[in-house]
PDB file of C-alpha atoms in Angstrom:
ATOM      1  CA  MET J   1      -0.086   0.049   0.003  1.00  0.00           C
ATOM      2  CA  ARG J   2       3.049   2.495   0.857  1.00  0.00           C
ATOM      3  CA  GLU J   3       4.581   1.166  -2.092  1.00  0.00           C
ATOM      4  CA  THR J   4       1.679   1.986  -4.558  1.00  0.00           C
ATOM      5  CA  ALA J   5       0.218   5.263  -2.574  1.00  0.00           C
ATOM      6  CA  GLU J   6       3.674   6.426  -3.151  1.00  0.00           C
ATOM      7  CA  GLN J   7       4.265   5.822  -6.796  1.00  0.00           C
ATOM      8  CA  THR J   8       0.757   6.333  -7.688  1.00  0.00           C
ATOM      9  CA  LEU J   9      -1.449   8.465  -5.231  1.00  0.00           C
ATOM     10  CA  LEU J  10       1.333  10.677  -4.069  1.00  0.00           C
ATOM     11  CA  LYS J  11       3.292  11.634  -7.947  1.00  0.00           C
ATOM     12  CA  HIS J  12      -0.030  12.669  -8.706  1.00  0.00           C
ATOM     13  CA  TYR J  13      -1.114  14.821  -6.047  1.00  0.00           C
ATOM     14  CA  GLN J  14      -1.723  17.913  -6.783  1.00  0.00           C
ATOM     15  CA  ARG J  15      -0.240  17.779 -10.475  1.00  0.00           C
ATOM     16  CA  LEU J  16      -3.280  16.514 -11.697  1.00  0.00           C
ATOM     17  CA  GLY J  17      -4.188  17.730 -15.317  1.00  0.00           C
ATOM     18  CA  ALA J  18      -8.072  18.412 -16.529  1.00  0.00           C
ATOM     19  CA  GLN J  19      -7.272  15.604 -19.031  1.00  0.00           C
ATOM     20  CA  GLU J  20      -6.337  12.606 -16.383  1.00  0.00           C
ATOM     21  CA  VAL J  21      -9.998  13.941 -14.360  1.00  0.00           C
ATOM     22  CA  SER J  22     -13.043  12.106 -15.798  1.00  0.00           C
ATOM     23  CA  ASN J  23     -16.353  11.704 -13.985  1.00  0.00           C
ATOM     24  CA  LYS J  24     -17.393   8.374 -14.053  1.00  0.00           C
ATOM     25  CA  ALA J  25     -21.402   9.764 -12.300  1.00  0.00           C
ATOM     26  CA  ALA J  26     -22.389  12.551 -11.219  1.00  0.00           C
ATOM     27  CA  ASP J  27     -20.270  13.987  -8.379  1.00  0.00           C
ATOM     28  CA  ASP J  28     -18.434  11.062  -8.489  1.00  0.00           C
ATOM     29  CA  VAL J  29     -15.029  11.542 -10.643  1.00  0.00           C
ATOM     30  CA  VAL J  30     -12.142   9.098 -11.903  1.00  0.00           C
ATOM     31  CA  THR J  31      -7.792  10.265 -12.074  1.00  0.00           C
ATOM     32  CA  ILE J  32      -5.666   8.701 -13.449  1.00  0.00           C
ATOM     33  CA  ALA J  33      -3.999   7.885  -9.895  1.00  0.00           C
ATOM     34  CA  ASP J  34      -7.182   5.220  -9.413  1.00  0.00           C
ATOM     35  CA  THR J  35      -6.427   3.453 -12.688  1.00  0.00           C
ATOM     36  CA  GLU J  36      -2.804   3.342 -12.021  1.00  0.00           C
ATOM     37  CA  SER J  37      -3.680   2.962  -8.071  1.00  0.00           C
ATOM     38  CA  GLU J  38      -5.949  -0.622  -8.413  1.00  0.00           C
ATOM     39  CA  ILE J  39      -3.756  -2.188 -11.427  1.00  0.00           C
ATOM     40  CA  MET J  40      -0.415  -1.933  -9.057  1.00  0.00           C
ATOM     41  CA  LEU J  41      -2.464  -3.117  -6.506  1.00  0.00           C
ATOM     42  CA  ALA J  42      -4.217  -6.091  -7.926  1.00  0.00           C
ATOM     43  CA  GLU J  43      -0.699  -7.237  -9.273  1.00  0.00           C
ATOM     44  CA  GLU J  44       0.325  -7.521  -5.897  1.00  0.00           C
ATOM     45  CA  LEU J  45      -2.282  -8.591  -4.124  1.00  0.00           C
ATOM     46  CA  ALA J  46      -2.370 -11.758  -6.612  1.00  0.00           C
ATOM     47  CA  LYS J  47       0.785 -12.796  -6.201  1.00  0.00           C
ATOM     48  CA  ILE J  48       0.127 -13.085  -2.188  1.00  0.00           C
ATOM     49  CA  LEU J  49      -2.834 -15.182  -2.669  1.00  0.00           C
ATOM     50  CA  PRO J  50      -3.599 -16.571  -6.130  1.00  0.00           C
ATOM     51  CA  GLU J  51      -6.719 -18.352  -5.461  1.00  0.00           C
ATOM     52  CA  ALA J  52      -8.807 -15.336  -4.924  1.00  0.00           C
ATOM     53  CA  ALA J  53     -10.914 -13.459  -6.519  1.00  0.00           C
ATOM     54  CA  ILE J  54     -10.374  -9.736  -6.921  1.00  0.00           C
ATOM     55  CA  VAL J  55     -12.683  -7.077  -7.044  1.00  0.00           C
ATOM     56  CA  GLY J  56     -11.692  -3.842  -7.571  1.00  0.00           C
ATOM     57  CA  GLU J  57     -14.022  -0.220  -7.589  1.00  0.00           C
ATOM     58  CA  GLU J  58     -12.672   0.690 -11.621  1.00  0.00           C
ATOM     59  CA  ALA J  59     -12.585  -2.424 -12.510  1.00  0.00           C
ATOM     60  CA  ALA J  60     -16.185  -2.923 -11.107  1.00  0.00           C
ATOM     61  CA  HIS J  61     -17.391  -0.155 -12.827  1.00  0.00           C
ATOM     62  CA  ALA J  62     -16.202  -0.988 -16.221  1.00  0.00           C
ATOM     63  CA  ASP J  63     -18.027  -4.758 -15.742  1.00  0.00           C
ATOM     64  CA  PRO J  64     -20.563  -4.487 -13.567  1.00  0.00           C
ATOM     65  CA  ALA J  65     -20.432  -8.364 -13.377  1.00  0.00           C
ATOM     66  CA  ILE J  66     -17.440  -8.727 -11.144  1.00  0.00           C
ATOM     67  CA  PHE J  67     -19.802  -8.070  -8.388  1.00  0.00           C
ATOM     68  CA  GLU J  68     -20.103 -11.717  -8.359  1.00  0.00           C
ATOM     69  CA  ARG J  69     -16.928 -12.624  -7.224  1.00  0.00           C
ATOM     70  CA  LEU J  70     -17.810 -10.562  -3.684  1.00  0.00           C
ATOM     71  CA  SER J  71     -18.986 -14.352  -2.365  1.00  0.00           C
ATOM     72  CA  ASP J  72     -16.230 -16.191  -3.607  1.00  0.00           C
ATOM     73  CA  LYS J  73     -14.259 -18.249  -0.898  1.00  0.00           C
ATOM     74  CA  LEU J  74     -11.548 -15.974  -1.257  1.00  0.00           C
ATOM     75  CA  CYS J  75     -11.913 -12.332  -2.486  1.00  0.00           C
ATOM     76  CA  TRP J  76      -9.754  -8.816  -2.267  1.00  0.00           C
ATOM     77  CA  ILE J  77     -11.394  -5.227  -2.036  1.00  0.00           C
ATOM     78  CA  ILE J  78      -9.352  -2.956  -3.438  1.00  0.00           C
ATOM     79  CA  ASP J  79     -10.250   1.036  -3.480  1.00  0.00           C
ATOM     80  CA  PRO J  80      -7.323   2.372  -4.763  1.00  0.00           C
ATOM     81  CA  LEU J  81      -8.149   5.832  -4.138  1.00  0.00           C
ATOM     82  CA  ASP J  82     -10.948   6.503  -1.899  1.00  0.00           C
ATOM     83  CA  GLY J  83     -12.210  10.976  -1.010  1.00  0.00           C
ATOM     84  CA  THR J  84     -11.250  11.056  -4.992  1.00  0.00           C
ATOM     85  CA  ASN J  85     -13.206  14.485  -4.780  1.00  0.00           C
ATOM     86  CA  ASN J  86     -10.972  15.179  -2.130  1.00  0.00           C
ATOM     87  CA  TYR J  87      -8.383  14.511  -4.159  1.00  0.00           C
ATOM     88  CA  ALA J  88      -8.944  15.618  -7.129  1.00  0.00           C
ATOM     89  CA  ALA J  89      -9.732  19.114  -5.744  1.00  0.00           C
ATOM     90  CA  GLY J  90      -5.838  18.627  -4.041  1.00  0.00           C
ATOM     91  CA  LYS J  91      -6.776  18.243  -1.090  1.00  0.00           C
ATOM     92  CA  PRO J  92      -7.179  16.117   2.221  1.00  0.00           C
ATOM     93  CA  PRO J  93      -8.335  12.917   3.014  1.00  0.00           C
ATOM     94  CA  PHE J  94      -8.236  10.708   0.266  1.00  0.00           C
ATOM     95  CA  GLY J  95      -6.962   6.915   1.399  1.00  0.00           C
ATOM     96  CA  ILE J  96      -6.601   2.759   0.176  1.00  0.00           C
ATOM     97  CA  LEU J  97      -8.433   0.577   0.649  1.00  0.00           C
ATOM     98  CA  LEU J  98      -8.312  -2.804   1.169  1.00  0.00           C
ATOM     99  CA  ALA J  99     -10.170  -6.085   3.009  1.00  0.00           C
ATOM    100  CA  LEU J 100     -10.134 -10.129   2.232  1.00  0.00           C
ATOM    101  CA  ALA J 101     -13.712 -11.617   2.252  1.00  0.00           C
ATOM    102  CA  GLN J 102     -14.138 -15.108   2.604  1.00  0.00           C
ATOM    103  CA  GLY J 103     -17.281 -16.058   1.798  1.00  0.00           C
ATOM    104  CA  GLY J 104     -18.786 -12.418   1.974  1.00  0.00           C
ATOM    105  CA  GLU J 105     -17.961 -11.322   5.008  1.00  0.00           C
ATOM    106  CA  THR J 106     -14.427  -9.775   5.612  1.00  0.00           C
ATOM    107  CA  VAL J 107     -11.936 -11.102   7.781  1.00  0.00           C
ATOM    108  CA  ALA J 108      -8.822  -8.281   7.282  1.00  0.00           C
ATOM    109  CA  GLY J 109      -8.530  -5.226   6.227  1.00  0.00           C
ATOM    110  CA  TRP J 110      -6.291  -2.546   5.925  1.00  0.00           C
ATOM    111  CA  ILE J 111      -6.960   1.520   5.548  1.00  0.00           C
ATOM    112  CA  TYR J 112      -3.850   3.287   4.634  1.00  0.00           C
ATOM    113  CA  ASP J 113      -3.270   7.428   4.961  1.00  0.00           C
ATOM    114  CA  PRO J 114      -1.082   8.337   2.737  1.00  0.00           C
ATOM    115  CA  LEU J 115      -0.240  11.825   3.915  1.00  0.00           C
ATOM    116  CA  SER J 116       0.359  11.448   7.232  1.00  0.00           C
ATOM    117  CA  GLY J 117       1.756   7.436   7.070  1.00  0.00           C
ATOM    118  CA  ARG J 118      -1.715   6.368   9.268  1.00  0.00           C
ATOM    119  CA  LEU J 119      -2.010   2.352   8.541  1.00  0.00           C
ATOM    120  CA  CYS J 120      -5.012   0.863   9.601  1.00  0.00           C
ATOM    121  CA  THR J 121      -5.518  -3.020   9.908  1.00  0.00           C
ATOM    122  CA  ALA J 122      -7.660  -5.378  11.835  1.00  0.00           C
ATOM    123  CA  HIS J 123      -8.060  -9.409  11.315  1.00  0.00           C
ATOM    124  CA  ARG J 124     -11.450 -10.813  12.552  1.00  0.00           C
ATOM    125  CA  GLY J 125     -10.743 -12.101  16.080  1.00  0.00           C
ATOM    126  CA  GLN J 126      -7.451 -10.575  16.511  1.00  0.00           C
ATOM    127  CA  GLY J 127      -7.996  -6.629  17.524  1.00  0.00           C
ATOM    128  CA  ALA J 128      -7.510  -3.384  15.426  1.00  0.00           C
ATOM    129  CA  TRP J 129      -4.122  -1.835  15.314  1.00  0.00           C
ATOM    130  CA  VAL J 130      -3.380   1.733  14.038  1.00  0.00           C
ATOM    131  CA  ASN J 131       0.738   1.745  12.977  1.00  0.00           C
ATOM    132  CA  GLY J 132       1.749  -1.586  14.756  1.00  0.00           C
ATOM    133  CA  GLU J 133      -0.310  -0.302  17.920  1.00  0.00           C
ATOM    134  CA  ARG J 134      -3.399  -1.613  19.878  1.00  0.00           C
ATOM    135  CA  VAL J 135      -6.568   0.410  20.209  1.00  0.00           C
ATOM    136  CA  SER J 136      -9.919  -0.033  21.707  1.00  0.00           C
ATOM    137  CA  SER J 137     -12.788   2.269  20.578  1.00  0.00           C
ATOM    138  CA  GLY J 138     -14.047   4.104  23.502  1.00  0.00           C
ATOM    139  CA  GLY J 139     -16.134   7.591  21.887  1.00  0.00           C
ATOM    140  CA  SER J 140     -15.102  11.658  22.099  1.00  0.00           C
ATOM    141  CA  GLY J 141     -17.044  11.611  26.091  1.00  0.00           C
ATOM    142  CA  LYS J 142     -19.213  14.766  24.631  1.00  0.00           C
ATOM    143  CA  THR J 143     -22.574  15.356  25.574  1.00  0.00           C
ATOM    144  CA  PRO J 144     -24.729  15.045  22.590  1.00  0.00           C
ATOM    145  CA  PRO J 145     -22.169  13.322  20.903  1.00  0.00           C
ATOM    146  CA  ILE J 146     -20.506  14.379  17.531  1.00  0.00           C
ATOM    147  CA  ALA J 147     -22.527  12.418  14.804  1.00  0.00           C
ATOM    148  CA  ALA J 148     -20.609  12.905  10.612  1.00  0.00           C
ATOM    149  CA  ILE J 149     -24.247  12.146   8.775  1.00  0.00           C
ATOM    150  CA  SER J 150     -24.032  11.216   5.098  1.00  0.00           C
ATOM    151  CA  LEU J 151     -27.039  12.298   3.337  1.00  0.00           C
ATOM    152  CA  VAL J 152     -24.916  12.572  -0.040  1.00  0.00           C
ATOM    153  CA  PHE J 153     -27.314   9.711  -1.297  1.00  0.00           C
ATOM    154  CA  ALA J 154     -30.401   9.793   1.009  1.00  0.00           C
ATOM    155  CA  ASP J 155     -33.148  10.821  -1.409  1.00  0.00           C
ATOM    156  CA  LYS J 156     -35.278  14.365  -0.443  1.00  0.00           C
ATOM    157  CA  ALA J 157     -37.316  13.257   2.352  1.00  0.00           C
ATOM    158  CA  LYS J 158     -35.034  10.740   4.000  1.00  0.00           C
ATOM    159  CA  ARG J 159     -32.986  13.965   3.865  1.00  0.00           C
ATOM    160  CA  ALA J 160     -35.429  16.131   5.360  1.00  0.00           C
ATOM    161  CA  ALA J 161     -36.362  13.382   8.033  1.00  0.00           C
ATOM    162  CA  LEU J 162     -32.937  12.769   9.531  1.00  0.00           C
ATOM    163  CA  LEU J 163     -32.109  16.726   9.687  1.00  0.00           C
ATOM    164  CA  GLU J 164     -35.806  16.916  11.831  1.00  0.00           C
ATOM    165  CA  HIS J 165     -36.073  14.113  13.866  1.00  0.00           C
ATOM    166  CA  ILE J 166     -31.845  12.822  14.374  1.00  0.00           C
ATOM    167  CA  ALA J 167     -29.732  15.289  13.880  1.00  0.00           C
ATOM    168  CA  PRO J 168     -31.155  18.181  16.968  1.00  0.00           C
ATOM    169  CA  HIS J 169     -29.411  14.565  19.508  1.00  0.00           C
ATOM    170  CA  TYR J 170     -25.862  15.456  17.923  1.00  0.00           C
ATOM    171  CA  THR J 171     -23.721  18.079  17.625  1.00  0.00           C
ATOM    172  CA  LEU J 172     -22.887  16.964  13.832  1.00  0.00           C
ATOM    173  CA  VAL J 173     -19.557  17.550  12.004  1.00  0.00           C
ATOM    174  CA  ASP J 174     -19.166  17.439   8.279  1.00  0.00           C
ATOM    175  CA  ILE J 175     -18.284  14.158   6.740  1.00  0.00           C
ATOM    176  CA  PRO J 176     -15.160  14.017   4.915  1.00  0.00           C
ATOM    177  CA  ARG J 177     -16.049  12.028   2.067  1.00  0.00           C
ATOM    178  CA  CYS J 178     -13.883  10.033   2.593  1.00  0.00           C
ATOM    179  CA  ALA J 179     -14.642   5.865   3.939  1.00  0.00           C
ATOM    180  CA  ALA J 180     -10.816   5.335   4.993  1.00  0.00           C
ATOM    181  CA  GLU J 181     -11.078   9.150   7.435  1.00  0.00           C
ATOM    182  CA  GLN J 182     -14.218   8.567   8.463  1.00  0.00           C
ATOM    183  CA  TYR J 183     -13.872   5.360  10.237  1.00  0.00           C
ATOM    184  CA  PRO J 184     -10.806   5.769  11.874  1.00  0.00           C
ATOM    185  CA  ARG J 185     -12.366   8.945  13.519  1.00  0.00           C
ATOM    186  CA  ILE J 186     -14.892   7.517  14.979  1.00  0.00           C
ATOM    187  CA  GLY J 187     -12.368   4.533  16.169  1.00  0.00           C
ATOM    188  CA  LEU J 188     -10.442   6.943  17.695  1.00  0.00           C
ATOM    189  CA  GLY J 189     -12.455   9.036  19.256  1.00  0.00           C
ATOM    190  CA  ARG J 190     -12.564  12.498  17.840  1.00  0.00           C
ATOM    191  CA  ASN J 191     -16.484  11.003  15.929  1.00  0.00           C
ATOM    192  CA  ASP J 192     -19.349   9.342  17.761  1.00  0.00           C
ATOM    193  CA  VAL J 193     -21.438   8.399  14.601  1.00  0.00           C
ATOM    194  CA  SER J 194     -21.449   7.964  11.599  1.00  0.00           C
ATOM    195  CA  LEU J 195     -25.041   7.420   8.771  1.00  0.00           C
ATOM    196  CA  PHE J 196     -23.778   6.133   5.891  1.00  0.00           C
ATOM    197  CA  GLU J 197     -26.780   5.318   3.139  1.00  0.00           C
ATOM    198  CA  ARG J 198     -24.571   3.717   0.090  1.00  0.00           C
ATOM    199  CA  THR J 199     -22.450   1.235   1.306  1.00  0.00           C
ATOM    200  CA  LEU J 200     -20.552  -0.436  -1.492  1.00  0.00           C
ATOM    201  CA  ALA J 201     -18.007  -3.284  -0.691  1.00  0.00           C
ATOM    202  CA  TRP J 202     -14.808  -1.459  -0.923  1.00  0.00           C
ATOM    203  CA  ASP J 203     -15.856   2.159   0.952  1.00  0.00           C
ATOM    204  CA  HIS J 204     -17.131  -0.145   4.363  1.00  0.00           C
ATOM    205  CA  ALA J 205     -15.185  -3.945   3.802  1.00  0.00           C
ATOM    206  CA  ALA J 206     -11.893  -3.014   6.054  1.00  0.00           C
ATOM    207  CA  GLY J 207     -14.031   0.050   7.921  1.00  0.00           C
ATOM    208  CA  VAL J 208     -16.472  -1.933   9.005  1.00  0.00           C
ATOM    209  CA  LEU J 209     -14.434  -4.412  10.521  1.00  0.00           C
ATOM    210  CA  PHE J 210     -11.833  -2.406  11.795  1.00  0.00           C
ATOM    211  CA  LEU J 211     -14.282  -0.665  14.185  1.00  0.00           C
ATOM    212  CA  ASN J 212     -15.621  -3.733  15.081  1.00  0.00           C
ATOM    213  CA  GLU J 213     -12.622  -5.206  16.062  1.00  0.00           C
ATOM    214  CA  ALA J 214     -11.737  -1.620  17.893  1.00  0.00           C
ATOM    215  CA  GLY J 215     -14.736  -2.518  20.414  1.00  0.00           C
ATOM    216  CA  GLY J 216     -17.527  -0.270  18.728  1.00  0.00           C
ATOM    217  CA  LYS J 217     -20.305  -1.340  16.346  1.00  0.00           C
ATOM    218  CA  ALA J 218     -20.452  -0.550  12.140  1.00  0.00           C
ATOM    219  CA  ALA J 219     -23.655  -3.035  11.010  1.00  0.00           C
ATOM    220  CA  ARG J 220     -27.322  -2.581   9.224  1.00  0.00           C
ATOM    221  CA  PRO J 221     -29.960  -0.250  11.504  1.00  0.00           C
ATOM    222  CA  ASP J 222     -31.512  -3.988  12.536  1.00  0.00           C
ATOM    223  CA  GLY J 223     -28.292  -5.089  14.062  1.00  0.00           C
ATOM    224  CA  SER J 224     -27.347  -7.292  11.600  1.00  0.00           C
ATOM    225  CA  ALA J 225     -23.877  -7.280  10.001  1.00  0.00           C
ATOM    226  CA  TYR J 226     -22.681  -5.902   7.456  1.00  0.00           C
ATOM    227  CA  ARG J 227     -21.984  -8.129   4.146  1.00  0.00           C
ATOM    228  CA  VAL J 228     -19.618  -7.537   1.147  1.00  0.00           C
ATOM    229  CA  ASP J 229     -22.070  -9.548  -0.808  1.00  0.00           C
ATOM    230  CA  ARG J 230     -24.950  -7.532   0.109  1.00  0.00           C
ATOM    231  CA  HIS J 231     -23.128  -3.798  -0.171  1.00  0.00           C
ATOM    232  CA  LEU J 232     -25.986  -2.250  -2.411  1.00  0.00           C
ATOM    233  CA  GLU J 233     -28.332  -2.277   0.083  1.00  0.00           C
ATOM    234  CA  PRO J 234     -28.617   0.613   1.740  1.00  0.00           C
ATOM    235  CA  GLY J 235     -28.549   1.596   5.159  1.00  0.00           C
ATOM    236  CA  LEU J 236     -25.366   1.446   8.150  1.00  0.00           C
ATOM    237  CA  ILE J 237     -24.254   3.424  11.386  1.00  0.00           C
ATOM    238  CA  GLY J 238     -20.625   3.108  12.559  1.00  0.00           C
ATOM    239  CA  ALA J 239     -20.304   4.184  16.340  1.00  0.00           C
ATOM    240  CA  ALA J 240     -17.901   4.300  18.837  1.00  0.00           C
ATOM    241  CA  THR J 241     -19.391   1.813  21.078  1.00  0.00           C
ATOM    242  CA  PRO J 242     -23.067  -0.392  21.415  1.00  0.00           C
ATOM    243  CA  ARG J 243     -24.602   1.881  23.165  1.00  0.00           C
ATOM    244  CA  LEU J 244     -23.776   4.589  20.770  1.00  0.00           C
ATOM    245  CA  PHE J 245     -25.186   2.542  18.515  1.00  0.00           C
ATOM    246  CA  ASP J 246     -28.490   1.038  20.160  1.00  0.00           C
ATOM    247  CA  GLU J 247     -28.926   4.634  20.534  1.00  0.00           C
ATOM    248  CA  MET J 248     -28.845   5.645  17.138  1.00  0.00           C
ATOM    249  CA  ALA J 249     -30.349   2.819  15.886  1.00  0.00           C
ATOM    250  CA  GLU J 250     -33.201   3.259  18.284  1.00  0.00           C
ATOM    251  CA  ARG J 251     -33.453   7.101  16.865  1.00  0.00           C
ATOM    252  CA  LEU J 252     -33.665   5.963  13.415  1.00  0.00           C
ATOM    253  CA  THR J 253     -37.130   3.250  14.120  1.00  0.00           C
ATOM    254  CA  ARG J 254     -39.111   5.835  15.381  1.00  0.00           C
ATOM    255  CA  MET J 255     -38.463   8.291  12.314  1.00  0.00           C
ATOM    256  CA  PRO J 256     -40.732   8.671  10.146  1.00  0.00           C
ATOM    257  CA  SER J 257     -40.461   7.294   7.323  1.00  0.00           C
TER     258      SER J 257
END
């Protein structure tokens, strides 16, 4: 991840030409750095586990049939440049997200910040680590709790309901538009809870595992586990503690649909 970041992301950072950035969808861009990073990561990961499928964000965008590999016995999941909109604008945060899934369940995850060198890692049942030191999630300790609520992919009615019925119970902070930053913010006590509408595997597989292994709770609003092979389903809560998760889940249950 470090080598890839140095040779692709940092090489192009704040040096992108107009022809090196294109629109993948409304409010969603892709850069030459995304493509180069994914190619390099895929090549190196294939050497580590040749038997594992590889699902990269850009490859799946080009060929949605690749999504079917998310339920394979072993599958690498790559977000070669998370926070591309930030990156293309020449500002942080952005990062690389990698996960290894087994039969649709994440068993290992890595979250790398190329600018700071922060590396968050988690293996199922083995805890969460930042730069080799074990971390425990306990929240900010603030009252009301600090929440980052993503409204980007919610429809108009749901946005209005969240702002009316959920927001007043929290101190709201801006979302970083980067899961590689949001999950560490929760696990390291900067934020207490976050809501996500879109839950694509490359954005969430590593972060969900990291937060759960740190002692927080990331799951669907009904409490069911996040699975990468069901990543097109909407709705996910990430919380610094199980209590904060339960409070948010209860409020969402009472929110008018």
